[in-house]
Coordinates of C-alpha atoms in Angstrom, one line a residue:
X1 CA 0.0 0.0 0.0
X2 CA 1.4 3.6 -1.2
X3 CA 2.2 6.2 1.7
X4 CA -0.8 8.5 0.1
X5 CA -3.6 4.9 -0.1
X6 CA -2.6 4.6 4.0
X7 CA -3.2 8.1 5.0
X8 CA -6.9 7.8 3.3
X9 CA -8.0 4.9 5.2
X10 CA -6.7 6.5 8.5
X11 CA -8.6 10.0 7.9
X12 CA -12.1 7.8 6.3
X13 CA -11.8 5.6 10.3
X14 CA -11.2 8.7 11.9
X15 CA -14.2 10.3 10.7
X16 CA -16.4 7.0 10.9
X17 CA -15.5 7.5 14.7
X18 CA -16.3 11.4 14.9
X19 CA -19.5 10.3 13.5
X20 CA -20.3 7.3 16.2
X21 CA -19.6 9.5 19.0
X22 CA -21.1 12.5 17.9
X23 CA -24.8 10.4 17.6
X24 CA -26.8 11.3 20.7
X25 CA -27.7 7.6 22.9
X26 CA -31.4 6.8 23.2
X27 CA -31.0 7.8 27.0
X28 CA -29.8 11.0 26.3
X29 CA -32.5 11.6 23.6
X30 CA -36.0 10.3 25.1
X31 CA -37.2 10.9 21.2
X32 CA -34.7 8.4 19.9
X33 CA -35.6 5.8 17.7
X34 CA -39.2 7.3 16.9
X35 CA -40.7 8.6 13.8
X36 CA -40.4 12.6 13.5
X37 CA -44.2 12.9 14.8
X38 CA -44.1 11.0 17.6
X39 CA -42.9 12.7 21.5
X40 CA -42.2 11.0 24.3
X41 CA -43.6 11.9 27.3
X42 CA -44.9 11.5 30.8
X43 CA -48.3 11.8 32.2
X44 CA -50.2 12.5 35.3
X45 CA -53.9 11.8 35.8
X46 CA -56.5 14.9 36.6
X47 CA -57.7 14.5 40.1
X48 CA -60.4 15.6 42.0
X49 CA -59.7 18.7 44.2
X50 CA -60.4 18.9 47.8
X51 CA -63.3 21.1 48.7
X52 CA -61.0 23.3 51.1
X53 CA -57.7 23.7 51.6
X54 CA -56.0 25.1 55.0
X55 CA -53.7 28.5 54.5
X56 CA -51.2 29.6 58.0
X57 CA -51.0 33.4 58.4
X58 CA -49.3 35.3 60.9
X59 CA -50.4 37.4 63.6
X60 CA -50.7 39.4 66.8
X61 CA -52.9 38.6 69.7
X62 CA -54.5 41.0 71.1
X63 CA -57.5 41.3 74.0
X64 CA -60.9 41.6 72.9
X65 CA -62.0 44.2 75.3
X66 CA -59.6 47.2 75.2
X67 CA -59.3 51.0 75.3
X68 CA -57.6 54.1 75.4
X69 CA -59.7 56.5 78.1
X70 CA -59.6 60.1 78.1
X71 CA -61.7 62.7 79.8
X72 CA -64.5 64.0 77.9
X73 CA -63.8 67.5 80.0
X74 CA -60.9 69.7 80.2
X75 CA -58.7 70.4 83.4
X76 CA -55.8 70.0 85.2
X77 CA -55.1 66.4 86.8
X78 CA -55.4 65.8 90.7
X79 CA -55.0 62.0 90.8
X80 CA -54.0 59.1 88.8
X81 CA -54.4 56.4 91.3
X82 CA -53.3 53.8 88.9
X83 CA -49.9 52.5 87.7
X84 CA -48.9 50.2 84.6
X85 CA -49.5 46.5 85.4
X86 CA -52.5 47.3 87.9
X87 CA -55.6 45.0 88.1
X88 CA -58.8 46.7 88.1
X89 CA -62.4 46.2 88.0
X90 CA -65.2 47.9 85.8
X91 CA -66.5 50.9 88.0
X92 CA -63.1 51.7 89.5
X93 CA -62.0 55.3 89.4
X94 CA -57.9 55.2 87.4
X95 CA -57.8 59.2 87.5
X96 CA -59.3 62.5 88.4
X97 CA -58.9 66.1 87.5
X98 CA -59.7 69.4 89.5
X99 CA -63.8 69.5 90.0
X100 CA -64.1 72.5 91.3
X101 CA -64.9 74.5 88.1
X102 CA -67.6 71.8 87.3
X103 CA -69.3 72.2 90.7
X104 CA -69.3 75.4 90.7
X105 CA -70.9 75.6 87.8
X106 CA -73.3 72.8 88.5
X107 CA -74.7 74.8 91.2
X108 CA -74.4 77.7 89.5
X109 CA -77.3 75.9 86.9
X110 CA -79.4 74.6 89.9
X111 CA -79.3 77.9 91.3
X112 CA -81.1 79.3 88.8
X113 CA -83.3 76.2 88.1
X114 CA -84.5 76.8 91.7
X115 CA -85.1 80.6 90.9
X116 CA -87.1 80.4 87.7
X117 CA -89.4 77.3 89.4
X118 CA -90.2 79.9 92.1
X119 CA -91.2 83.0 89.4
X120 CA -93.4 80.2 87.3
X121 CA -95.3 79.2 90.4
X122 CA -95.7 82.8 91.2
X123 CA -96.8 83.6 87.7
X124 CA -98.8 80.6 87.9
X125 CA -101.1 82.2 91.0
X126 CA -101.2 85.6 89.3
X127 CA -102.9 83.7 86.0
X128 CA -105.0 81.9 87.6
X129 CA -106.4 84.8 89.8
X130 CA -106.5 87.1 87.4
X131 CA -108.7 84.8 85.3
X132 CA -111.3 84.2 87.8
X133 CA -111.2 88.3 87.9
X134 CA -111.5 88.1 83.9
X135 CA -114.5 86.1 83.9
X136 CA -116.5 88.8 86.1
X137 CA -114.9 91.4 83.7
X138 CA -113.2 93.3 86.2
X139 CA -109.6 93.3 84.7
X140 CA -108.5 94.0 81.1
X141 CA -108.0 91.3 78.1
X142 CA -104.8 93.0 77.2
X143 CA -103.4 92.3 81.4
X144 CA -104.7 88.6 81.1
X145 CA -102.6 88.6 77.8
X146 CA -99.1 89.9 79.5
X147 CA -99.1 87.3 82.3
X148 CA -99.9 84.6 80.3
X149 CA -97.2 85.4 77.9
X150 CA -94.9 86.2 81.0
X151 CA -95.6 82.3 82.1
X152 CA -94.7 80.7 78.9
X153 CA -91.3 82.4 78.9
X154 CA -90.7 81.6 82.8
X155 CA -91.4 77.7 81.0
X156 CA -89.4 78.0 78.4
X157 CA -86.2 79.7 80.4
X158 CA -86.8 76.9 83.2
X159 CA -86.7 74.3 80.3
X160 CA -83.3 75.8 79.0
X161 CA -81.7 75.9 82.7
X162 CA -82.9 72.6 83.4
X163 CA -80.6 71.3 80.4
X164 CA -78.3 73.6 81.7
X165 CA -78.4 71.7 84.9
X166 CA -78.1 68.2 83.3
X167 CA -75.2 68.9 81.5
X168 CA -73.5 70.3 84.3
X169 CA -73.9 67.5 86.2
X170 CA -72.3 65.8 83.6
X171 CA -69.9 66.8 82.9
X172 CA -69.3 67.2 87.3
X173 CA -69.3 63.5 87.2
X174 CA -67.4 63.2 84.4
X175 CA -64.3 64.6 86.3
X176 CA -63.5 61.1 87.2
X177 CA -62.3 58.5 85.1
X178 CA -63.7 55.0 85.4
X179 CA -62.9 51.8 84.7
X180 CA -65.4 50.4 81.9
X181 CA -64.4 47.2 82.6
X182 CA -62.3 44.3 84.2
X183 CA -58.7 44.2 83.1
X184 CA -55.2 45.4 83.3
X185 CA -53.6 49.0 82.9
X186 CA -51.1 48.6 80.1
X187 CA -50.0 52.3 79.6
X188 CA -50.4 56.0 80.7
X189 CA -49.6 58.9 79.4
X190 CA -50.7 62.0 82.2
X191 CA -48.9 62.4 85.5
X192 CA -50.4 64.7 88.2
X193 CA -50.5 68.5 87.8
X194 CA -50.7 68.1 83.8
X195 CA -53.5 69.6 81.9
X196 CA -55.6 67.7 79.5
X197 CA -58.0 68.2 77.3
X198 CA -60.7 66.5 75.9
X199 CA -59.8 62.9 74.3
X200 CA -56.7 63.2 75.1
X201 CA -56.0 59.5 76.1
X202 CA -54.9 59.2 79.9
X203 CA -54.6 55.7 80.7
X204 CA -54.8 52.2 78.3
X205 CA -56.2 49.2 79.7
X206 CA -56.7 45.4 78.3
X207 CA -59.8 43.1 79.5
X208 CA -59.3 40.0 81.6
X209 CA -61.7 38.5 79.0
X210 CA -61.4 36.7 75.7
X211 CA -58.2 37.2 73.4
X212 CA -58.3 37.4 69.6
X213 CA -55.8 38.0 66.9
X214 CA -55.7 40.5 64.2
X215 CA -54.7 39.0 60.3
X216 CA -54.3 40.9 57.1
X217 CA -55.1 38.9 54.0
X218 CA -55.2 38.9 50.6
X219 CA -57.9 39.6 48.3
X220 CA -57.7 35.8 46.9
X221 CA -58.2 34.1 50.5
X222 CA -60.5 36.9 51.6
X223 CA -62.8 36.2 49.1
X224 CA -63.5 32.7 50.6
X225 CA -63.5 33.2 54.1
X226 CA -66.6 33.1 56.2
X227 CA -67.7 34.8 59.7
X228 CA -68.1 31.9 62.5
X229 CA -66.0 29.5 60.2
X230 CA -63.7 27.4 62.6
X231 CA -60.1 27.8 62.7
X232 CA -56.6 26.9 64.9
X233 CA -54.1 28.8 66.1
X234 CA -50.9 28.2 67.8
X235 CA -48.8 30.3 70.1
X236 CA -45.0 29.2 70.0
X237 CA -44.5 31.7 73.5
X238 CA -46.3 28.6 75.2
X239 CA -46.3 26.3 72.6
X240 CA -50.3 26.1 72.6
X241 CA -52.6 24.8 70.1
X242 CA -55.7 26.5 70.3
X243 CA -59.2 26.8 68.6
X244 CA -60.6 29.7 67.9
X245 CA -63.7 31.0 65.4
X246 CA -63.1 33.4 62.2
X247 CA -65.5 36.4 64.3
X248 CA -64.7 39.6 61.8
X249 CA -63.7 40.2 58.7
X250 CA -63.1 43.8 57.0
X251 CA -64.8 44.8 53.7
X252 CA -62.6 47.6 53.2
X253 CA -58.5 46.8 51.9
X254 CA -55.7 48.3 53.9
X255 CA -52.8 50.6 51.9
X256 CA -51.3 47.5 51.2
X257 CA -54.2 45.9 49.7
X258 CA -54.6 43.4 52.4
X259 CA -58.0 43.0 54.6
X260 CA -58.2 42.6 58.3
X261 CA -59.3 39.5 59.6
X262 CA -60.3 38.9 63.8
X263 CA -60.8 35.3 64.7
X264 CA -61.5 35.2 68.3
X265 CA -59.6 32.1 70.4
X266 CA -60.8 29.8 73.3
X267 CA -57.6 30.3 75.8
X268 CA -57.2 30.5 79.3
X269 CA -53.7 31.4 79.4
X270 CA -52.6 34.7 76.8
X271 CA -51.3 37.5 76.7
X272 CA -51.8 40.7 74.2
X273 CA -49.0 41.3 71.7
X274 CA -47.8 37.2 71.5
X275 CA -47.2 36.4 67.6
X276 CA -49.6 33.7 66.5
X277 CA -49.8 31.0 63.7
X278 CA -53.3 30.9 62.3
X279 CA -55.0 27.8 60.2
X280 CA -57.5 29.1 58.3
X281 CA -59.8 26.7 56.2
X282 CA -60.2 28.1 52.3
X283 CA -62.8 26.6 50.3
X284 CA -61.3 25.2 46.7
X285 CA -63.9 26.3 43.9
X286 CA -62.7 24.3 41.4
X287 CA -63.5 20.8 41.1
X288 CA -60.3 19.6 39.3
X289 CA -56.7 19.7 40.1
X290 CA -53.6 18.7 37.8
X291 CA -49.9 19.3 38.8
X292 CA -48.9 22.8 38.3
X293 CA -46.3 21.8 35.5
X294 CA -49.1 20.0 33.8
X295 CA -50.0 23.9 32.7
X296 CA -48.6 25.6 29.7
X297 CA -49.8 28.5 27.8
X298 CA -47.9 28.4 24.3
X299 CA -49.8 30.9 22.5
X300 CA -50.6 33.8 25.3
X301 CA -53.9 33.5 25.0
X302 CA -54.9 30.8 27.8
X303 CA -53.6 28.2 29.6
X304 CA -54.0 24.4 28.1
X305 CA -52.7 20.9 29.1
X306 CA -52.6 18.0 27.0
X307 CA -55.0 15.4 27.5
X308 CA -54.0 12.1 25.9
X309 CA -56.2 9.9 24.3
X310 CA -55.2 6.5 22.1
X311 CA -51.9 7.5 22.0
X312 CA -52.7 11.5 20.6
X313 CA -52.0 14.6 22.3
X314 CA -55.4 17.0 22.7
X315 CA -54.9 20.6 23.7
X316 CA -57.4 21.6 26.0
X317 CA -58.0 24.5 27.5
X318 CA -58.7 25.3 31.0
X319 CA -59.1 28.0 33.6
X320 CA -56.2 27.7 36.6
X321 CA -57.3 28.6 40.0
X322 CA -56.2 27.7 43.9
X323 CA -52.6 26.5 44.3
X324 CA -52.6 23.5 46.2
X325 CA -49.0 22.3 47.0
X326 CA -47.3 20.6 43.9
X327 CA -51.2 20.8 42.0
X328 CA -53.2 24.0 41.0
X329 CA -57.3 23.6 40.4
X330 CA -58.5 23.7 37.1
X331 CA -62.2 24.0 35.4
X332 CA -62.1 23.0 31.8
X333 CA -63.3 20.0 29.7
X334 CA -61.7 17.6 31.8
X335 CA -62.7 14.5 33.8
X336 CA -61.0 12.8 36.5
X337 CA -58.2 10.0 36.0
X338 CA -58.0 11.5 32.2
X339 CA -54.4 11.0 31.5
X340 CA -52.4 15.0 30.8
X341 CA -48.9 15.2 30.1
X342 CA -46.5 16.7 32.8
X343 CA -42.8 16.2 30.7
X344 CA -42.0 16.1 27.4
X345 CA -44.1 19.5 26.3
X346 CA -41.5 21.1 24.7
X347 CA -41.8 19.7 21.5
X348 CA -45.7 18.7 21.9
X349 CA -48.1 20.3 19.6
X350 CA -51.5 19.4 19.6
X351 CA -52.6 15.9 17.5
X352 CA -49.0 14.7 18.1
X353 CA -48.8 11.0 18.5
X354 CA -46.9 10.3 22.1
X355 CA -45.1 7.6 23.8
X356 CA -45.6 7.4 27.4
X357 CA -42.9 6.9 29.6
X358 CA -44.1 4.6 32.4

C-alpha cells in the first residue's frame, strides 16, 4: 500500500469514529428511535380537588375588650391612682382632674333652676287669679294677655336651665375617670399636675376576658372566608394549640391591599401582643386539580394541558385557579383519571402522537 492509499483509510476511520460519537444515545435523547411525529412523554392523571384547603397566616394577639380613656372634659389632673400593670375592675375610678370649676358651675345651673321654678309658680297664682277676675270682667284682656305670655317664657327659660343643669352635672361626674371594665392598665400617658383636654388618652387598659388576633389577608383568600367559620391557632411563647372562630372580617382593603381578619380564640392562658400562627380553612372552587407543570400556555392566550387519548395529544384548555402544593385547580373539559402530560411539552403540539414513559 502507497504512503498516500494509508493516510486515506486513517482519515475515512477517523471520521467514521467522529461520527459514532457524535450520535446522541437513546437515554440522552428520550425521542430516539421514533418517527419525526411521535414525542415522548410522561403523564399525570386529573384528580379531584379537595373542597377546602388550610392557609397559615401570621399574627398578633391581642385582647378583645380594650381602650384608650380620656376625659370628655378639660382640666388640670389631681389624681392618677393607677400604675402600669395594675388589676382593676369595671366601675373603679384610674384618674381624676380638678372639679371644682364643674361644681361650681353645676350649682351655678341649679341655682337658677331653683329661681325660675319659684317666678313660674308665682306667675302661675297671678294667671290663675287674674282669670277668675277676667270672667267677672273686672280686669282687662290685654293684662290677662301679659301674664300669660310672662308664664310661657318663665317655661321655656326653666326648660333651657334645666338642660343647663343636666349637663352640668355631667360633665361634674365626668371629672373622674372609670374603669369600663375588668382588666389590666397597660400604659399612661398623664402624671399629676398636667392639663388635658378633651380625648386626650390618659390611661390604656386590656380586658381580663377573651383574646383574639388581628390577620391581614389577601384579596384571593378573603374572598372565601366566612364569619363563624372554625379555625386553629398556635402560640410558640407557650407552645399552645388553640381553637378559635373566624368572628370579623373587613370589607374595606388596607394601603397594602390586604384586609383585616379577627378570629376570636378559646384560651385560658394569653397575653396581648404574642405572635400567632393561624390555620385558616379556604374553600377550593374548582372541582379539578392537575400538577402545576401540567400547565402551559404556548400561545398567550390561555392556559392548556394536554389530554392524551389513544396515544394522541389534545390541547385543551382550561381556567387555573387555587394552588394547592405541587397541583393548582383547574375547570375545563376535563374528567377525573384522564391522563395530561407533565414532561416532554417542549416539543408537543396538539394531535401529536406520544409515547408514554411509564
Amino acid at each position: 500500500m502507497s504512503w498516500s492509499r494509508s493516510i486515506a483509510v486513517t482519515t475515512l476511520a477517523l471520521g467514521i469514529v467522529a461520527i459514532g460519537a457524535s450520535t446522541p444515545s437513546k437515554a440522552e435523547n428520550p425521542n430516539a428511535g421514533l418517527s419525526d411525529t411521535t414525542v415522548r412523554v410522561r403523564t399525570a392523571p386529573v384528580e379531584t380537588a379537595p373542597t377546602s384547603r388550610s392557609v397559615v397566616l401570621h399574627g398578633v394577639t391581642r385582647a378583645t375588650d380594650r381602650a384608650e380613656l380620656s376625659f370628655t372634659v378639660a382640666g388640670r389632673l389631681n389624681e392618677r391612682s393607677v400604675e402600669i400593670g395594675d388589676r382593676v375592675e369595671a366601675g373603679d375610678v384610674l384618674a381624676r382632674i380638678d372639679a371644682d370649676p364643674y361644681r361650681n358651675g353645676y350649682l351655678a345651673a341649679a341655682a337658677s333652676v331653683t329661681d325660675l321654678q319659684g317666678r313660674l309658680q308665682q306667675v302661675e297664682r297671678d294667671r290663675a287669679r287674674m282669670e277668675q277676675l277676667g270672667a267677672k270682667n273686672s280686669v282687662s284682656d290685654s293684662e290677662l294677655e301679659r301674664v300669660r305670655t310672662e308664664e310661657a317664657s318663665l317655661r321655656a327659660s326653666l326648660s333651657a336651665a334645666d338642660a343647663n343643669a343636666r349637663e352640668a352635672s355631667r360633665q361634674r361626674r365626668e371629672t373622674a375617670l372609670i374603669a369600663p371594665f375588668d382588666g389590666t392598665v397597660t400604659a399612661v400617658y398623664l402624671e399629676p399636675g398636667e392639663s388635658t383636654a378633651p380625648g386626650r388618652p390618659v390611661v390604656q387598659m386590656t380586658g381580663a376576658g377573651g383574646m383574639e388576633i388581628a390577620l391581614e389577608v389577601p384579596e384571593r383568600i378573603w374572598a372565601g372566608l366566612s364569619v363563624g367559620s372554625d379555625v386553629s391557632a398556635e402560640l410558640p411563647a407557650f407552645d399552645l394549640h388553640v381553637p378559635g372562630t373566624l368572628r370579623q372580617i373587613g370589607t374595606n382593603a388596607g394601603p397594602g391591599g390586604l384586609f383585616p381578619v379577627v378570629v376570636s380564640l378559646e384560651v385560658e392562658r394569653a397575653a396581648a401582643g404574642l405572635t400567632a400562627k393561624v390555620t385558616l380553612p379556604v374553600p377550593v372552587r374548582e372541582d379539578l386539580a392537575v400538577p402545576v407543570r401540567a400547565v402551559v400556555d404556548p400561545t398567550g392566550l390561555g392556559a392548556v394541558v394536554y389530554r392524551i387519548t389513544d396515544g394522541i395529544a389534545e390541547a385543551v384548555p382550561v381556567r387555573t385557579g387555587t394552588l394547592l402544593g405541587d397541583n393548582v385547580g383547574i375547570s375545563g373539559d376535563l374528567q377525573p383519571n384522564d391522563e395530561v402530560v407533565v414532561a416532554g411539552l417542549g416539543r408537543l403540539l396538539d394531535g401529536d402522537s406520544v409515547d408514554v414513559m411509564r
